[in-house]
Coordinates of C-alpha atoms and ligand atoms in Angstrom, one line a residue:
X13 CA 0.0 0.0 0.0
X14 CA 1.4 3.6 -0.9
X15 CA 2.2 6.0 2.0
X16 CA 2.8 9.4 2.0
X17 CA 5.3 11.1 4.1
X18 CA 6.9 14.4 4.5
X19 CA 10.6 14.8 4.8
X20 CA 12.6 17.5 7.0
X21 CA 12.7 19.9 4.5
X22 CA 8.9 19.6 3.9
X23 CA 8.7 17.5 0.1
X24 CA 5.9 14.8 0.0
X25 CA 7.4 11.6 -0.7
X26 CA 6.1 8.0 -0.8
X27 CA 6.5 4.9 -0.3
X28 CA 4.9 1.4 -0.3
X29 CA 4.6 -0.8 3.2
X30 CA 4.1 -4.4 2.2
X31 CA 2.6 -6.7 4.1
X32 CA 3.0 -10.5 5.3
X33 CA -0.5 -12.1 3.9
X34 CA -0.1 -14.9 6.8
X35 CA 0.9 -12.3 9.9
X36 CA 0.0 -8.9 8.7
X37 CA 3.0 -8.4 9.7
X38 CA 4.8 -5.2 7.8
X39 CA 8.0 -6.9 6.4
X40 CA 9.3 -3.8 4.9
X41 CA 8.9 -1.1 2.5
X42 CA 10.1 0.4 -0.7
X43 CA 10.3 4.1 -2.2
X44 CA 7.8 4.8 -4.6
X45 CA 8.9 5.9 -7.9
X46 CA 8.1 9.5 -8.9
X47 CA 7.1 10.0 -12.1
X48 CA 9.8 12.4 -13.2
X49 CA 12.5 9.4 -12.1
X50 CA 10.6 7.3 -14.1
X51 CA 10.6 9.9 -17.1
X52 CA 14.5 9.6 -16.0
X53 CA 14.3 6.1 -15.5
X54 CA 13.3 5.7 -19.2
X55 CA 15.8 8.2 -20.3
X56 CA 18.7 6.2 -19.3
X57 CA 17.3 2.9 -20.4
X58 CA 17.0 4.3 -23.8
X59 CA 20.9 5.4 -24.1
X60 CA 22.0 2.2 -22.6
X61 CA 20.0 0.2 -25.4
X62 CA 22.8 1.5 -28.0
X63 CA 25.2 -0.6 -26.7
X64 CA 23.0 -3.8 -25.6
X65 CA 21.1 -4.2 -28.8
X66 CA 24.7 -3.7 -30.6
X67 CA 25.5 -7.0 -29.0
X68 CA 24.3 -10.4 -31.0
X69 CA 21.5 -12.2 -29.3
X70 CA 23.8 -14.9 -28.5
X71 CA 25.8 -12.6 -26.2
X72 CA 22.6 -11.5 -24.9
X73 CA 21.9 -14.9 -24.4
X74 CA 24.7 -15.4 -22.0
X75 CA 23.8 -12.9 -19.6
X76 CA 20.7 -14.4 -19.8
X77 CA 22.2 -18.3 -19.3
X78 CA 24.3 -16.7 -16.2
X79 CA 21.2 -15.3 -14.4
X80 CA 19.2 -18.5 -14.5
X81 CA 22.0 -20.1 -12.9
X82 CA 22.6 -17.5 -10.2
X83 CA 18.9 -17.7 -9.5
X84 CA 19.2 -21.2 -9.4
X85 CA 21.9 -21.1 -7.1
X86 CA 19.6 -18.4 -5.0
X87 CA 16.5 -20.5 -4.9
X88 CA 15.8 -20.5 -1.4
X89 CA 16.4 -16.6 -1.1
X90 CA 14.2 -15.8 -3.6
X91 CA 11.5 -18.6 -2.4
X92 CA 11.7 -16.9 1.2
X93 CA 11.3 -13.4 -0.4
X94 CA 8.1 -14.6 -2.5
X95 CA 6.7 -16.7 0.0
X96 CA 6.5 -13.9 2.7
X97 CA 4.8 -11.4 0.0
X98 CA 2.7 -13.5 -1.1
X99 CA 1.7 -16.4 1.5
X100 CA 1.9 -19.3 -1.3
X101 CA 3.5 -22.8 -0.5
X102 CA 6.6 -24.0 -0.8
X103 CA 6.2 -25.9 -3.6
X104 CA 4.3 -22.9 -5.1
X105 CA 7.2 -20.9 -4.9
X106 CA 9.6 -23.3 -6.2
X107 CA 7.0 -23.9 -9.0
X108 CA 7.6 -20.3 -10.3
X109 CA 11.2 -21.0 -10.4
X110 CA 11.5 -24.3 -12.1
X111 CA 8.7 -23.0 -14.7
X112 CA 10.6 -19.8 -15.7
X113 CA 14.0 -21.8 -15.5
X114 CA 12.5 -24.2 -18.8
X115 CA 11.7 -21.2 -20.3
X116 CA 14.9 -19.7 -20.4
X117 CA 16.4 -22.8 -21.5
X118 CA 14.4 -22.8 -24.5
X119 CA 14.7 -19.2 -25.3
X120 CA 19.1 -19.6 -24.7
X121 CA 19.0 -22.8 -26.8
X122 CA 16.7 -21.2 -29.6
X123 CA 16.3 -16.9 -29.6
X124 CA 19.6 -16.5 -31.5
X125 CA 18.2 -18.9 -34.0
X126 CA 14.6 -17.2 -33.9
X127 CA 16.6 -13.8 -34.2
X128 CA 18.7 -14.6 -37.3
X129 CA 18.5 -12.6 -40.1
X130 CA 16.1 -14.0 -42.7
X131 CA 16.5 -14.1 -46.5
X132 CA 13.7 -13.9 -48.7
X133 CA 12.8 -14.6 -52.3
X134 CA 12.5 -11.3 -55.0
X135 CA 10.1 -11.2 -57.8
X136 CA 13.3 -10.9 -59.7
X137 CA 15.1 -13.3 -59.0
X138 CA 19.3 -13.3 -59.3
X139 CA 18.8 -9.8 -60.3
X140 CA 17.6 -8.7 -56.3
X141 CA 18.4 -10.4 -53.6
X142 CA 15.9 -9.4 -49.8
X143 CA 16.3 -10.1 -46.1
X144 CA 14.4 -9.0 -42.8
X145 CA 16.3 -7.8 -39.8
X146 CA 14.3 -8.5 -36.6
X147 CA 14.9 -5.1 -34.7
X148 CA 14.4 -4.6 -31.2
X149 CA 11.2 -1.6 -30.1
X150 CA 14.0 0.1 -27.9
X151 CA 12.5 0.2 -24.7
X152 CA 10.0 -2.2 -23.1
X153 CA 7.9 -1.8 -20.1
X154 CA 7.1 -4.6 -18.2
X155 CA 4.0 -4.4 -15.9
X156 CA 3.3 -7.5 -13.5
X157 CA 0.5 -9.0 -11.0
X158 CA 1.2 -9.9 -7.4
X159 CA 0.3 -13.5 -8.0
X160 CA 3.6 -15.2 -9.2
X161 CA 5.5 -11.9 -9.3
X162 CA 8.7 -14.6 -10.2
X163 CA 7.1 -15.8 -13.1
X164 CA 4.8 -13.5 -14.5
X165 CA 7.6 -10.0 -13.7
X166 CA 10.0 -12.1 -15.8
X167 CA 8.0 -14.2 -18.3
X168 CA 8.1 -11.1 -20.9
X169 CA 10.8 -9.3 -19.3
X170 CA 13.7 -11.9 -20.4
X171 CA 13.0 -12.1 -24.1
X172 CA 12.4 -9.0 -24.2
X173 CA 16.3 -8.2 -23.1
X174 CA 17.2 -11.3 -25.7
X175 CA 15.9 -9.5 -28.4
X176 CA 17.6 -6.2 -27.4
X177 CA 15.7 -4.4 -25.9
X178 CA 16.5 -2.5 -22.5
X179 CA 13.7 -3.3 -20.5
X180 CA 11.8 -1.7 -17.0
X181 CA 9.9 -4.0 -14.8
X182 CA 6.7 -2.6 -12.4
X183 CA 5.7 -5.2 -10.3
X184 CA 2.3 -4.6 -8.5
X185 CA 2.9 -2.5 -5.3
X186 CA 2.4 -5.8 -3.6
X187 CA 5.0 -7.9 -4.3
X188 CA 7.9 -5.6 -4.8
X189 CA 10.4 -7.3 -3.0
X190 CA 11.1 -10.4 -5.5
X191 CA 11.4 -8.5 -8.2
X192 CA 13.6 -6.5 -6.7
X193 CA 16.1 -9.5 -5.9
X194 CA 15.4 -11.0 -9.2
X195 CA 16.7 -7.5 -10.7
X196 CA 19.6 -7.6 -8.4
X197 CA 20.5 -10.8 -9.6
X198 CA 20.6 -9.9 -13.0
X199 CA 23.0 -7.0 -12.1
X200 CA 24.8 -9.5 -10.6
X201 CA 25.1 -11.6 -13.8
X202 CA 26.3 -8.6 -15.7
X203 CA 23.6 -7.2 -17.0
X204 CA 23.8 -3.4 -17.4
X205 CA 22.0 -1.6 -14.4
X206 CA 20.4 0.2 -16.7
X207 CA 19.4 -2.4 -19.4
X208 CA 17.4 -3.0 -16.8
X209 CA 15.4 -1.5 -13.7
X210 CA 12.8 -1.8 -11.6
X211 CA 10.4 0.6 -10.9
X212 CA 7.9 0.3 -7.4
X213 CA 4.7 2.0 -7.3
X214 CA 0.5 1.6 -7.5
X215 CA -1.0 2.6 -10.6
X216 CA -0.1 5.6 -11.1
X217 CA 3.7 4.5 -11.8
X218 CA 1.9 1.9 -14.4
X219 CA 0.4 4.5 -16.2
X220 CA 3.6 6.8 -16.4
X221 CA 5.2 4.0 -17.4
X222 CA 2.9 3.3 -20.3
X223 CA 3.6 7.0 -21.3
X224 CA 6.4 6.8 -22.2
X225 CA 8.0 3.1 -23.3
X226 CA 8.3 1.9 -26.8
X227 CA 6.5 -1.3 -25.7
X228 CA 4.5 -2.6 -23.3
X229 CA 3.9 -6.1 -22.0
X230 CA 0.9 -6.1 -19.2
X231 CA 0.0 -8.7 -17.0
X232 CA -3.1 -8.0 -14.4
X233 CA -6.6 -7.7 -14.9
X234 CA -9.1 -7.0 -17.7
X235 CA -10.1 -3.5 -16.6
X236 CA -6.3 -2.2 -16.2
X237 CA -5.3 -3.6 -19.4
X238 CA -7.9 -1.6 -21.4
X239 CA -6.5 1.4 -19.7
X240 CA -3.3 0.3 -21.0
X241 CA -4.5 -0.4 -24.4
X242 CA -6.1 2.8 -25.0
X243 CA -2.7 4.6 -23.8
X244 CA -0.7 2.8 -26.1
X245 CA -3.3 2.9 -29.1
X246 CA -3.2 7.1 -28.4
X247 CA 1.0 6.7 -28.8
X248 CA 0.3 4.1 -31.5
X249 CA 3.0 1.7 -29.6
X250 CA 2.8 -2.1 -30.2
X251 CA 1.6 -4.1 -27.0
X252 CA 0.8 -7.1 -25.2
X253 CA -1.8 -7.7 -23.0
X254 CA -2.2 -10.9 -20.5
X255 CA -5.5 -10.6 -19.0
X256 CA -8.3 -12.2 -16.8
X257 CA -9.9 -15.7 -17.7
X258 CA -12.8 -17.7 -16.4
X259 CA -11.1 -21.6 -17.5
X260 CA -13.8 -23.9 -18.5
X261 CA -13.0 -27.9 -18.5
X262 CA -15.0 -30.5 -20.3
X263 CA -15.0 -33.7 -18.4
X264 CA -16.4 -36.7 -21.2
X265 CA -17.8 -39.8 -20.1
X266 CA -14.6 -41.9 -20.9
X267 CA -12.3 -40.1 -18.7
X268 CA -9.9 -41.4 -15.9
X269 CA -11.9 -40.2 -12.6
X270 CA -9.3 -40.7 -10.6
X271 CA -6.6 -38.3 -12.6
X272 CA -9.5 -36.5 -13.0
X273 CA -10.3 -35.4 -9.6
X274 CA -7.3 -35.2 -8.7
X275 CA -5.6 -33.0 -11.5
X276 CA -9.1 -31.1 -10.8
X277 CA -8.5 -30.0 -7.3
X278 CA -4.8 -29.1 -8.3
X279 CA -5.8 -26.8 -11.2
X280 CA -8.6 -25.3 -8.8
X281 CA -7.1 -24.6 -6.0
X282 CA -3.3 -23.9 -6.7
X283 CA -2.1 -20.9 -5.4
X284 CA -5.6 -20.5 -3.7
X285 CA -7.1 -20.1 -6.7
X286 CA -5.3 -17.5 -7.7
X287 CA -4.2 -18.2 -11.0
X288 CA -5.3 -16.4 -14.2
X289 CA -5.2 -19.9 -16.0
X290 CA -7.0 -22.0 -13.2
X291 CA -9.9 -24.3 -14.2
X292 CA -12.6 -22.2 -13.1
X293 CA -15.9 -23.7 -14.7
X294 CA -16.3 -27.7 -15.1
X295 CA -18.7 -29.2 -17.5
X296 CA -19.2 -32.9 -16.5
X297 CA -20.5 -35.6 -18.5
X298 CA -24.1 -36.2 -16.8
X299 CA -23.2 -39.9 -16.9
X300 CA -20.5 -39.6 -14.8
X301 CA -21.0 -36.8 -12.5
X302 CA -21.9 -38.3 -9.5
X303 CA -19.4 -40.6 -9.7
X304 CA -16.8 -37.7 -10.2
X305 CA -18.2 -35.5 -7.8
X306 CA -17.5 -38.6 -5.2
X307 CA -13.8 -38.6 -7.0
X308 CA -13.4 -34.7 -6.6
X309 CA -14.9 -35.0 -2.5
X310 CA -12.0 -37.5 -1.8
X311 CA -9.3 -35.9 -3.5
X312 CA -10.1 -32.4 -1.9
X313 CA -10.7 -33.9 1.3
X314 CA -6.7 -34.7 1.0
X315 CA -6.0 -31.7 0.4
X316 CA -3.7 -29.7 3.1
X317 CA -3.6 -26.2 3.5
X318 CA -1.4 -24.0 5.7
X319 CA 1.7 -21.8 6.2
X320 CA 4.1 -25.1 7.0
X321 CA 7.3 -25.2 5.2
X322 CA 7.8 -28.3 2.5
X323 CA 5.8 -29.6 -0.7
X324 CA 3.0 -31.4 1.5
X325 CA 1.5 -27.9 2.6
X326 CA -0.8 -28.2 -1.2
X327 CA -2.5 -24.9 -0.9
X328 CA -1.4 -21.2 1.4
X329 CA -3.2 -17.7 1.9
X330 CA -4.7 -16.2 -0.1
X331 CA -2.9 -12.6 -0.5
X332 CA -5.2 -9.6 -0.7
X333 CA -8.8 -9.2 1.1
X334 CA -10.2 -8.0 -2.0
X335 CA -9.4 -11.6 -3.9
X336 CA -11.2 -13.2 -0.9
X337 CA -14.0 -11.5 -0.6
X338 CA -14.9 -11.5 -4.2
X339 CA -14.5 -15.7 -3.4
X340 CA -17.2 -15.3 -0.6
X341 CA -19.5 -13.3 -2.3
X342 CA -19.3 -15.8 -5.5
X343 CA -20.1 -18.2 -2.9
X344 CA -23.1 -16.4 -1.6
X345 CA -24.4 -15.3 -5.1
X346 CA -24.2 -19.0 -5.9
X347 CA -26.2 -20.1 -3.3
X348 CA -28.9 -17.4 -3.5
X349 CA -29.6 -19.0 -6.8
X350 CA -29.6 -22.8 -6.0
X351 CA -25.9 -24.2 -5.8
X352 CA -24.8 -26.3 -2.9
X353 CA -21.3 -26.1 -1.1
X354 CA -20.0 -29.6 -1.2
X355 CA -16.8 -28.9 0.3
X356 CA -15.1 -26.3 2.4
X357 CA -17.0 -22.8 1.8
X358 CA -15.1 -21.2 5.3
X359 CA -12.1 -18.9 6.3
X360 CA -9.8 -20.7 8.3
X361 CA -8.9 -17.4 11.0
X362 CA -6.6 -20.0 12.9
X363 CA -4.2 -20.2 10.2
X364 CA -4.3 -16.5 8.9
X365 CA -6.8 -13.6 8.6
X366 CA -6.8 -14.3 4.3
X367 CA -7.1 -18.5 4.5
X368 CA -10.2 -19.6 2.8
X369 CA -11.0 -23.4 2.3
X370 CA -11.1 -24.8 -1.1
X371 CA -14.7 -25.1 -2.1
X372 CA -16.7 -27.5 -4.7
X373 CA -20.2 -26.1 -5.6
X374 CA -22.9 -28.5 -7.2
X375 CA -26.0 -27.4 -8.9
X376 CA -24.5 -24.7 -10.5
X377 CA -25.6 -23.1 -13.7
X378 CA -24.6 -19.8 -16.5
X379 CA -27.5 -17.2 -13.8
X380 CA -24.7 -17.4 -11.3
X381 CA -21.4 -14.8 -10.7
X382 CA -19.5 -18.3 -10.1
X383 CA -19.7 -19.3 -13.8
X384 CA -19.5 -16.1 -15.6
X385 CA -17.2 -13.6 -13.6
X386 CA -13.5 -14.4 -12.9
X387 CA -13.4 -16.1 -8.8
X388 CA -9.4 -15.7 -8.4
X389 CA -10.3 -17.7 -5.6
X390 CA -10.3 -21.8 -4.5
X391 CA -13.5 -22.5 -5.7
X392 CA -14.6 -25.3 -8.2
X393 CA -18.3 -25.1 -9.6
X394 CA -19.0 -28.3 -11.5
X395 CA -22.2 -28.6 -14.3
X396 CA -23.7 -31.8 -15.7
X397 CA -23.7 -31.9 -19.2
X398 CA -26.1 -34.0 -21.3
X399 CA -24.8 -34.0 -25.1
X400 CA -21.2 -32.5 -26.6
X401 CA -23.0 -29.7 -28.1
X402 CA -24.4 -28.4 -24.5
X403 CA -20.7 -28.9 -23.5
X404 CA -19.2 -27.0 -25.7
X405 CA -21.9 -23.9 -26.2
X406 CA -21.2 -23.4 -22.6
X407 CA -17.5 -23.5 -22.7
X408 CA -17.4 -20.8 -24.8
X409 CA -20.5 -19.1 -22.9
X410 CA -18.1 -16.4 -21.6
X411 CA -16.6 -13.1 -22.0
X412 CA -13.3 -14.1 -21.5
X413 CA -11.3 -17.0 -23.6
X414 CA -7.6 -17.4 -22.3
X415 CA -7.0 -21.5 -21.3
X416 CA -9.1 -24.4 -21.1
X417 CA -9.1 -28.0 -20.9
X418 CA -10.6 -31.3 -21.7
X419 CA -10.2 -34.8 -19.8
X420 CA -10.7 -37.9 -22.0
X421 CA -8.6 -41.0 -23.4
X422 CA -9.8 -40.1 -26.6
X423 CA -7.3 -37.8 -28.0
X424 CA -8.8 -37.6 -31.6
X425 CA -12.5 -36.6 -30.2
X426 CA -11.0 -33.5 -28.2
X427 CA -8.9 -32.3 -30.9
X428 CA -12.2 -31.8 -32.6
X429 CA -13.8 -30.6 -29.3
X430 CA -10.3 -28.1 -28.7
X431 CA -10.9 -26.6 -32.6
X432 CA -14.2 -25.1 -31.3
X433 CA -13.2 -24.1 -28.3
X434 CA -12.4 -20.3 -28.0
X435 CA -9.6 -20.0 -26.2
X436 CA -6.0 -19.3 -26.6
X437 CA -4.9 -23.2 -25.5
X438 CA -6.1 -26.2 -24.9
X439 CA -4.8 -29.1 -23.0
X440 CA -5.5 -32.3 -22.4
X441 CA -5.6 -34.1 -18.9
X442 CA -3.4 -31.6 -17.7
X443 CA -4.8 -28.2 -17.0
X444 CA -2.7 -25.4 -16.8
X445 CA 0.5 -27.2 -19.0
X446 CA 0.6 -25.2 -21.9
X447 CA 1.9 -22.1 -20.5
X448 CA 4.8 -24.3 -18.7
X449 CA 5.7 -25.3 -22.5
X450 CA 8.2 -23.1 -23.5
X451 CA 7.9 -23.8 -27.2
X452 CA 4.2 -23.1 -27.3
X453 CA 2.5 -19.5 -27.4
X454 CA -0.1 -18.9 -24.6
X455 CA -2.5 -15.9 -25.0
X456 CA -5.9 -15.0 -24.6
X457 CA -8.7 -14.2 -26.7
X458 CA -12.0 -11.8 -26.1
X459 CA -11.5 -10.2 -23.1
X460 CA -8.5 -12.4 -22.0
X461 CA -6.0 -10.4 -24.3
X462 CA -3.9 -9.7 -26.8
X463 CA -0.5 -11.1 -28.3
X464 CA 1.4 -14.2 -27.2
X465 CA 3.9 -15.0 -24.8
X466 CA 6.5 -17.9 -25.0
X467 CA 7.5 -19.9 -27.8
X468 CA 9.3 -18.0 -31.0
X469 CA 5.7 -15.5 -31.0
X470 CA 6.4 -14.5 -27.9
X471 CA 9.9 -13.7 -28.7
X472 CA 9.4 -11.9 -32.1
X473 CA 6.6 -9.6 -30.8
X474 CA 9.4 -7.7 -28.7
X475 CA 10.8 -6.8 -31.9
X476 CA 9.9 -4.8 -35.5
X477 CA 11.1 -6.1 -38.8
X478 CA 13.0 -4.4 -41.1
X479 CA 13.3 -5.1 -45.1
X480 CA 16.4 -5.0 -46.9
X481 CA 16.6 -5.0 -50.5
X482 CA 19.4 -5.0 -52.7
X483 CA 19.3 -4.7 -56.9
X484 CA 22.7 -5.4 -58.7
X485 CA 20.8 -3.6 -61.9
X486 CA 22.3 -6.0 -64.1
X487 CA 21.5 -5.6 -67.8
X488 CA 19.5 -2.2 -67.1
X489 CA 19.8 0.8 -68.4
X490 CA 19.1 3.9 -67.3
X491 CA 15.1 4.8 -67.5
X492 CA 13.1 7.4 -66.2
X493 CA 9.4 5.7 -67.3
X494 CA 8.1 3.3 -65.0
X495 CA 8.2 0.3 -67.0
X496 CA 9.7 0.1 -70.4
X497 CA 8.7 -2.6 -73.1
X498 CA 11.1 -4.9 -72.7
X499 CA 11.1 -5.2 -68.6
X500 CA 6.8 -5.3 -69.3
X501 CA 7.6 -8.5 -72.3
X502 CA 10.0 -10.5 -69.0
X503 CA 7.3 -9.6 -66.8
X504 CA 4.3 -11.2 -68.5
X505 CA 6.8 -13.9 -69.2
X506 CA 7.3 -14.5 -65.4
X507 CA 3.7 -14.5 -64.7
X508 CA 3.3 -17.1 -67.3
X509 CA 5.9 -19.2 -65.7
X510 CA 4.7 -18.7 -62.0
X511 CA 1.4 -19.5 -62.9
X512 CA 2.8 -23.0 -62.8
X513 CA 6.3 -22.2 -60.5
X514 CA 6.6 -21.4 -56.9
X515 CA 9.4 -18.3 -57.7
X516 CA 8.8 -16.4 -54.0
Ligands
NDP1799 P1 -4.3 -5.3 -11.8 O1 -4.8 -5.0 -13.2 O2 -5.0 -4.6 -10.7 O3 -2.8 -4.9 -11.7 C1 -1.8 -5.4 -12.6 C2 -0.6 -4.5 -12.6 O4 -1.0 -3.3 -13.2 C3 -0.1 -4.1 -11.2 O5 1.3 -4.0 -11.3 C4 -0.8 -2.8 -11.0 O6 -0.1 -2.0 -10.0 C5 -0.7 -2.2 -12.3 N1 -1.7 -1.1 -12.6 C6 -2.8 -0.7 -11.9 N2 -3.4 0.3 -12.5 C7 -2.7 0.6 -13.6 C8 -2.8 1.6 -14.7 N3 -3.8 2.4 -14.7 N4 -1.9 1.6 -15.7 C9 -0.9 0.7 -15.7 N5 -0.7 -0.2 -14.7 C10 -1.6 -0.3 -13.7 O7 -4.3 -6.9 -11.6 P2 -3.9 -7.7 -10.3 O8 -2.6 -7.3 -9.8 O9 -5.0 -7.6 -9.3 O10 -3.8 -9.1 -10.9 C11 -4.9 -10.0 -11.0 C12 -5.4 -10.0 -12.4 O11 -4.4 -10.4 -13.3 C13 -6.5 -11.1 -12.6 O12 -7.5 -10.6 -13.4 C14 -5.7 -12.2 -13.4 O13 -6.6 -13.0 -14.1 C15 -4.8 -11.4 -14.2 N6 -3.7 -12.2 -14.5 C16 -3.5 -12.6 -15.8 C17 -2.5 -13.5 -16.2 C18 -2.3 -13.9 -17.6 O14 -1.2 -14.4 -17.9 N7 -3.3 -13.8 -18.5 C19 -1.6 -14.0 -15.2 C20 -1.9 -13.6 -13.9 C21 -2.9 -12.7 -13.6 P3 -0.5 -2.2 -8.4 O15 -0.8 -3.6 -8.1 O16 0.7 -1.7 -7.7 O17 -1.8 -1.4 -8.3

């Protein structure tokens, strides 16, 4: 939370207190930003791009290569650091780590490949000879949610610097901390302090920041990123936008109840729920709901949630009050209109003010908040279905359209289903993989967002291309009208022969 203060010699400055989610404890703060050191900020990223983006991306690459392994070496520091900002698990934290860490891999192994200079075909072929030069914006702001602020302050960030860019990360005002040691450790590795930075602040820095970058790559929620969109579409910059989703899964008849419950319950209630990509909304074959609902019961009643150190603690606080009472009040809309809490449905004070159990609803349907609006909470609605059509009109019955998921051992019947689906992946069995798949681009569609992150998309969109085209003007001779006979005769001869010829 931002607080103002006034110094000796009587300026306003301010900074953010940030909080322990588990104690309430204050575990430190952070100067805000102004927005004229931002404006500064900026300034000196954009002279230090000069000499980063004159480097090749495979020298980028190892700075890059030498900060994964310094983070790996600093795991527990930075799991500490996260796990006190945020109140998640152990195995939560690591999770963030490991999952950014493949990433990486992929982008050091391929980006210098993705980045190479391409050549192209001419329509005049020996004569002219074209490449495209993958050029880097210039300066990139990055602006990240509180959620995995490992994960999601870096996931853009880090190709971003690959392609060669300079690049500033915001992380949400409550979670500054591990971005801040993430940033360190870059410095660390070599990195230029001012190839990149970190800026702290509430929304206000966000906007500035959007003001006044060459590109910008946002993370958070459906409202703030159509602020952000309409900033950059005034400036006319390119941008990204990762945004809210409400995560449908189709459960079909022939589907492994057991993996299904329990890869259910993970993909609900990871992270408490808050997960942009969690399964949010189930559709269950009516043929086998009771029988997974029994499933789902015994898997969630395994379930253990607390503040304990180690990867048996499954699920932690949740981190801001607003996240659980939205959660409660889905909850109460739910059963206003007929749903029935099957599990959990309580806070849990004795472990923390913001603990909340996970939660299955029955008897939902589309009237209720729980299946239309995004929870970012532990709570798992599940709907019979009675035919695939039903299924899949109410999959795509939402607003949103960022991840979803089908489970079945028939892998040929939900390709079909996954081709009507609309949403930016699909996965099947496992909820929640594809953005841990480095070579595959995850995005949203609708009100989820715009653009691509991971895989060579998510690389490429941090840069602009640029055409080169060269003409030897062999056998010409000087000409001043457009097109004289003979160049008109060889081009209707080289339509002739394309008409039957792949020339470019
Ligand atoms: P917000 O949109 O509230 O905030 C996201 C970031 O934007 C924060 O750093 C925030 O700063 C900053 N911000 C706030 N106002 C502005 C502004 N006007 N201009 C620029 N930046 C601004 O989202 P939450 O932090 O609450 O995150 C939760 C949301 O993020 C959920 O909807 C979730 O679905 C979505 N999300 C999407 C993901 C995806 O990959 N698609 C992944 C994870 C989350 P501050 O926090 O300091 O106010």
């Amino acid at each position: 939370m931002a607080i103002s203060n006034r110094s000796q010699s009587g300026a306003i400055y301010e900074h953010i207190e940030v909080k322990n989610p588990v104690t309430s404890e204050i575990i430190g703060s952070i100067p805000q930003t102004s927005a004229d050191e931002i404006k500064e900020t900026i300034e000196r990223a954009r002279d230090a791009q000069i000499g980063w983006g004159a480097l090749s991306p495979s020298e980028r690459v190892g700075y890059i290569r030498r900060w994964a392994d310094l983070v790996w070496e600093q795991q527990e520091t930075l799991i500490k650091i996260n796990r006190r900002e945020t109140g998640k698990t152990d195995s939560g934290a690591f999770l963030e780590i490991i999952v950014l860490d493949n990433i990486l891999q992929y982008y050091i192994h391929h980006a210098p490949n993705f980045l190479k200079t391409q050549q192209r075909r001419t329509i005049v072929p020996f004569i002219q000879k074209a490449k495209v030069f993958y050029k880097p914006h210039g300066v990139v702001g990055v602006i990240s949610p509180w959620n995995y602020p490992y994960l999601l302050g870096l996931i853009d960030l880090v190709p971003a610097l690959i392609a060669g860019n300079s690049a500033l990360l915001k992380p949400s005002e409550v979670t500054p901390f591990t971005a801040e040691y993430a940033i360190k450790l870059m410095h660390e590795a070599g990195i230029p302090r001012d190839v990149v930075q970190v800026i702290h602040g509430d929304g206000r820095a966000g906007a500035t920041l959007v003001e006044h970058v060459d590109y910008i790559a946002f993370t958070g929620s459906t409202a703030t990123g159509r602020k952000v969109a309409e900033t950059a579409a005034k400036r006319l910059i390119p941008y990204s936008l990762e945004l809210g989703g409400k995560d449908p899964c189709i459960v079909l008849e022939d589907a492994d109840l057991d993996m299904t419950a329990a890869g259910l319950v993970r993909s609900a209630f990871e992270n408490a729920g808050q997960v942009c990509i969690s399964v949010e909304r189930v559709y269950a074959d009516a043929r086998i709901y009771d029988a997974l609902m029994d499933k789902l019961l015994y898997y969630a009643g395994k379930y253990q949630m607390g503040s304990d150190d180690g990867m048996d603690i499954h699920m932690g606080s949740m981190t801001n009050t607003r996240e659980l009472e939205r959660t409660e009040a889905h909850i109460h809309d739910a059963i206003s209109k007929g749903a029935r809490v099957v599990f959990g449905g309580r806070r849990r004070p004795e472990l923390g003010p913001l603990f909340f159990e996970p939660t299955i609803l029955a008897d939902v349907d589309h009237a209720m908040d729980v299946m239309r609006q995004e929870t970012f909470g532990p709570i798992l609605p599940v709907m019979k279905f009675h035919n695939l059509e039903e299924a899949i009109r109410l999959a795509n019955d939402s607003e949103y359209g960022l991840s979803a998921s089908i489970f079945t051992r028939d892998f040929k019947r939900a390709e079909a289903i996954a081709r009507r689906l609309d949403s930016g992946d699909v996965s099947v069995n496992r909820p929640q993989m594809v953005v841990a798949t480095p070579s595959l681009p995850s995005g949203g569609q609708r009100n989820s967002g715009v653009g691509r992150r991971n895989g060579k998309e998510g690389l490429l969109r941090f840069t602009h291309t640029q055409s080169f085209l060269t003409d030897n003007l062999f056998g010409q001779q000087p000409e001043l009208r457009l097109a004289d006979p003979f160049s008109l005769q060889v081009a209707m001869v080289l339509r002739t022969i394309r008409r039957y010829i792949k020339f470019i």
